[in-house]
Coordinates of N, CA and C in Angstrom, one line a residue:
M1 N 0.6 -1.3 0.4 CA -0.1 0.1 -0.1 C 0.8 1.2 0.1
T2 N 0.6 2.2 -0.5 CA 1.1 3.3 -0.8 C 1.1 4.2 0.1
S3 N 1.8 5.4 0.3 CA 1.6 6.1 1.4 C 0.6 7.1 1.3
E4 N 0.1 7.3 -0.2 CA -0.8 8.5 -0.8 C -2.3 7.6 0.1
T5 N -2.0 6.1 -0.7 CA -3.2 5.2 -0.3 C -3.5 5.4 1.4
T6 N -2.8 5.3 2.0 CA -2.7 5.1 3.5 C -3.3 6.5 4.3
K7 N -2.8 7.4 3.5 CA -2.9 8.7 4.1 C -4.5 9.2 3.7
L8 N -5.2 8.5 2.4 CA -6.8 8.2 1.8 C -7.4 7.9 3.1
H9 N -6.9 6.7 3.4 CA -7.7 5.9 4.5 C -7.7 6.8 5.7
I10 N -6.8 7.4 5.9 CA -6.7 8.1 7.2 C -7.5 9.4 7.1
K11 N -7.3 10.2 6.3 CA -8.5 11.1 5.7 C -9.9 10.9 5.7
I12 N -10.0 9.7 5.2 CA -11.7 9.5 5.3 C -12.1 9.0 6.5
G13 N -11.0 8.6 7.6 CA -11.6 8.4 9.1 C -11.8 9.7 9.7
L14 N -10.9 10.3 9.3 CA -11.1 11.6 10.0 C -12.1 12.3 9.7
K15 N -12.7 12.3 8.6 CA -13.9 12.8 7.9 C -15.1 12.3 8.5
I16 N -15.3 11.0 8.7 CA -16.2 10.1 9.5 C -16.3 11.0 10.6
K17 N -15.1 10.8 11.6 CA -15.0 11.3 13.0 C -15.9 12.6 12.9
L18 N -15.4 13.6 12.2 CA -15.6 14.7 12.3 C -17.3 15.0 11.9
E19 N -17.6 14.3 10.8 CA -19.0 14.2 10.8 C -19.6 13.4 11.7
R20 N -19.4 12.9 12.3 CA -19.9 12.4 13.9 C -19.8 12.9 15.0
T21 N -18.8 13.6 15.0 CA -18.8 14.7 16.4 C -19.6 15.7 15.8
K22 N -19.8 16.2 14.9 CA -20.9 17.4 14.4 C -22.1 17.0 14.9
R23 N -22.2 15.9 14.9 CA -23.7 15.5 15.2 C -24.0 14.7 16.8
K24 N -22.7 14.9 17.3 CA -22.9 14.5 18.6 C -23.3 13.0 19.1
L25 N -22.6 12.3 17.9 CA -22.6 11.0 18.0 C -21.6 10.2 18.7
S26 N -21.7 9.1 19.2 CA -20.5 8.2 19.9 C -20.2 7.1 18.9
Q27 N -19.0 6.8 18.7 CA -18.8 5.5 18.2 C -20.0 4.7 18.1
E28 N -20.3 4.2 19.2 CA -21.3 3.0 19.7 C -22.6 3.4 18.9
K29 N -23.1 4.8 19.1 CA -24.2 5.4 18.3 C -24.2 4.8 16.7
L30 N -23.2 5.7 16.4 CA -23.1 5.6 14.6 C -23.1 4.2 14.3
G31 N -22.1 3.3 15.4 CA -22.2 2.1 14.7 C -23.6 1.2 15.0
E32 N -24.4 1.6 15.6 CA -25.9 0.8 16.0 C -26.6 1.7 14.6
L33 N -26.7 2.4 14.5 CA -27.3 3.3 13.1 C -26.9 2.9 11.8
A34 N -25.6 2.3 11.7 CA -25.0 2.0 10.5 C -25.3 0.2 10.5
G35 N -25.2 -0.3 11.7 CA -25.3 -1.7 11.9 C -23.7 -1.9 11.6
L36 N -23.0 -1.6 12.3 CA -21.5 -1.8 12.5 C -21.3 -1.6 13.9
S37 N -20.3 -2.7 14.3 CA -19.8 -2.5 15.9 C -19.1 -1.1 15.8
K38 N -18.9 -1.0 17.2 CA -18.2 0.1 17.8 C -17.1 0.2 17.5
T39 N -16.4 -0.9 17.6 CA -14.6 -1.3 17.2 C -14.6 -1.2 15.8
H40 N -15.6 -1.4 14.7 CA -15.1 -0.9 13.3 C -15.2 0.3 13.2
I41 N -16.3 1.2 13.7 CA -16.1 2.3 13.6 C -14.5 2.8 14.0
G42 N -14.6 2.9 15.2 CA -13.0 3.3 15.7 C -11.7 2.7 14.9
D43 N -11.6 1.6 14.4 CA -10.4 1.0 13.2 C -11.0 2.2 12.2
I44 N -12.0 2.4 11.8 CA -12.2 3.3 10.4 C -11.8 4.7 10.4
E45 N -12.0 4.8 11.7 CA -11.7 6.4 12.0 C -10.2 6.8 12.1
R46 N -9.7 5.7 12.9 CA -8.1 5.8 13.0 C -7.3 5.4 11.5
G47 N -8.0 4.6 10.7 CA -7.7 4.6 9.4 C -7.0 3.3 9.5
T48 N -7.0 2.4 10.5 CA -6.5 0.8 10.6 C -7.5 -0.2 9.5
T49 N -8.4 0.3 9.4 CA -9.4 -0.7 8.6 C -9.8 0.2 7.3
I50 N -9.6 -0.8 6.3 CA -10.0 -0.4 4.9 C -11.5 -0.5 4.7
P51 N -12.4 0.5 4.8 CA -14.1 0.1 4.6 C -14.3 -0.4 3.3
S52 N -15.4 -1.0 3.1 CA -15.7 -1.1 1.8 C -16.6 -0.1 1.0
I53 N -17.1 -0.2 -0.1 CA -18.0 1.0 -0.5 C -19.2 0.7 0.2
E54 N -19.9 -0.5 0.5 CA -20.9 -0.8 1.1 C -20.6 -0.1 2.3
T55 N -19.8 -0.5 3.1 CA -19.4 0.0 4.8 C -19.7 1.8 4.9
L56 N -19.0 2.3 3.7 CA -18.9 3.7 3.8 C -20.5 4.4 3.3
N57 N -21.2 3.5 2.4 CA -22.5 3.9 2.2 C -23.5 4.0 3.7
K58 N -23.3 2.7 4.4 CA -23.7 2.6 5.3 C -24.1 3.6 6.4
I59 N -22.3 4.3 6.4 CA -22.0 5.1 7.4 C -22.7 6.6 6.7
A60 N -23.0 6.4 5.8 CA -23.0 7.8 5.0 C -24.6 8.2 5.1
I61 N -25.4 6.8 5.1 CA -26.9 6.9 5.5 C -26.9 7.2 7.0
A62 N -26.0 6.5 7.6 CA -26.3 6.6 9.4 C -26.1 7.9 9.8
L63 N -25.1 9.0 9.1 CA -24.8 10.2 9.3 C -25.6 11.0 8.6
D64 N -26.5 10.7 7.3 CA -27.5 11.4 6.9 C -26.8 12.3 5.6
V65 N -25.7 12.0 5.2 CA -24.6 12.8 4.2 C -24.9 11.9 3.0
K66 N -24.6 12.5 1.9 CA -24.3 11.7 0.7 C -23.2 11.0 0.7
L67 N -23.0 9.8 0.1 CA -21.6 9.3 -0.3 C -20.5 10.0 -0.6
V68 N -20.7 10.6 -1.5 CA -19.8 11.7 -2.2 C -19.6 12.7 -1.3
E69 N -20.3 13.1 -0.4 CA -19.6 14.1 0.6 C -18.6 13.5 1.5
L70 N -19.3 12.5 2.3 CA -18.4 11.6 2.9 C -17.0 11.3 2.9
I71 N -16.7 11.2 1.3 CA -15.5 10.5 0.9 C -15.0 12.1 0.2
D72 N -15.4 13.1 0.1 CA -14.6 14.2 -0.5 C -13.3 14.8 1.0
V73 N -12.8 14.0 0.7 CA -11.7 14.6 1.6 C -10.5 15.6 1.5
S74 N -10.7 16.6 0.5 CA -10.2 17.3 -0.3 C -10.1 18.6 0.9
K75 N -10.6 18.8 1.9 CA -10.1 19.7 2.8 C -9.9 19.5 4.0
V76 N -9.7 17.7 4.0 CA -9.1 17.4 5.4 C -7.6 17.5 5.7
D77 N -7.3 17.9 6.4 CA -5.9 17.9 6.5 C -5.1 16.9 7.4
L78 N -4.0 16.7 7.4 CA -3.4 15.3 8.3 C -2.5 16.3 9.1

């Protein structure tokens, strides 16, 4: 995996965390809404797990955002 790919996973995780905290949701609550475990949400937010497009879509629905908005990390800085 290239460093650019790793950075992308980290940025997506940070974007999910930002959207989750904006909505005052815990990782546990987001997991419930998305049908995922709290641990899986945490791993995605840290960039240690590569989420599938299906998983990202579940998270987008749970956060009430469009999938394209969720994966737009152009303004996420590391």
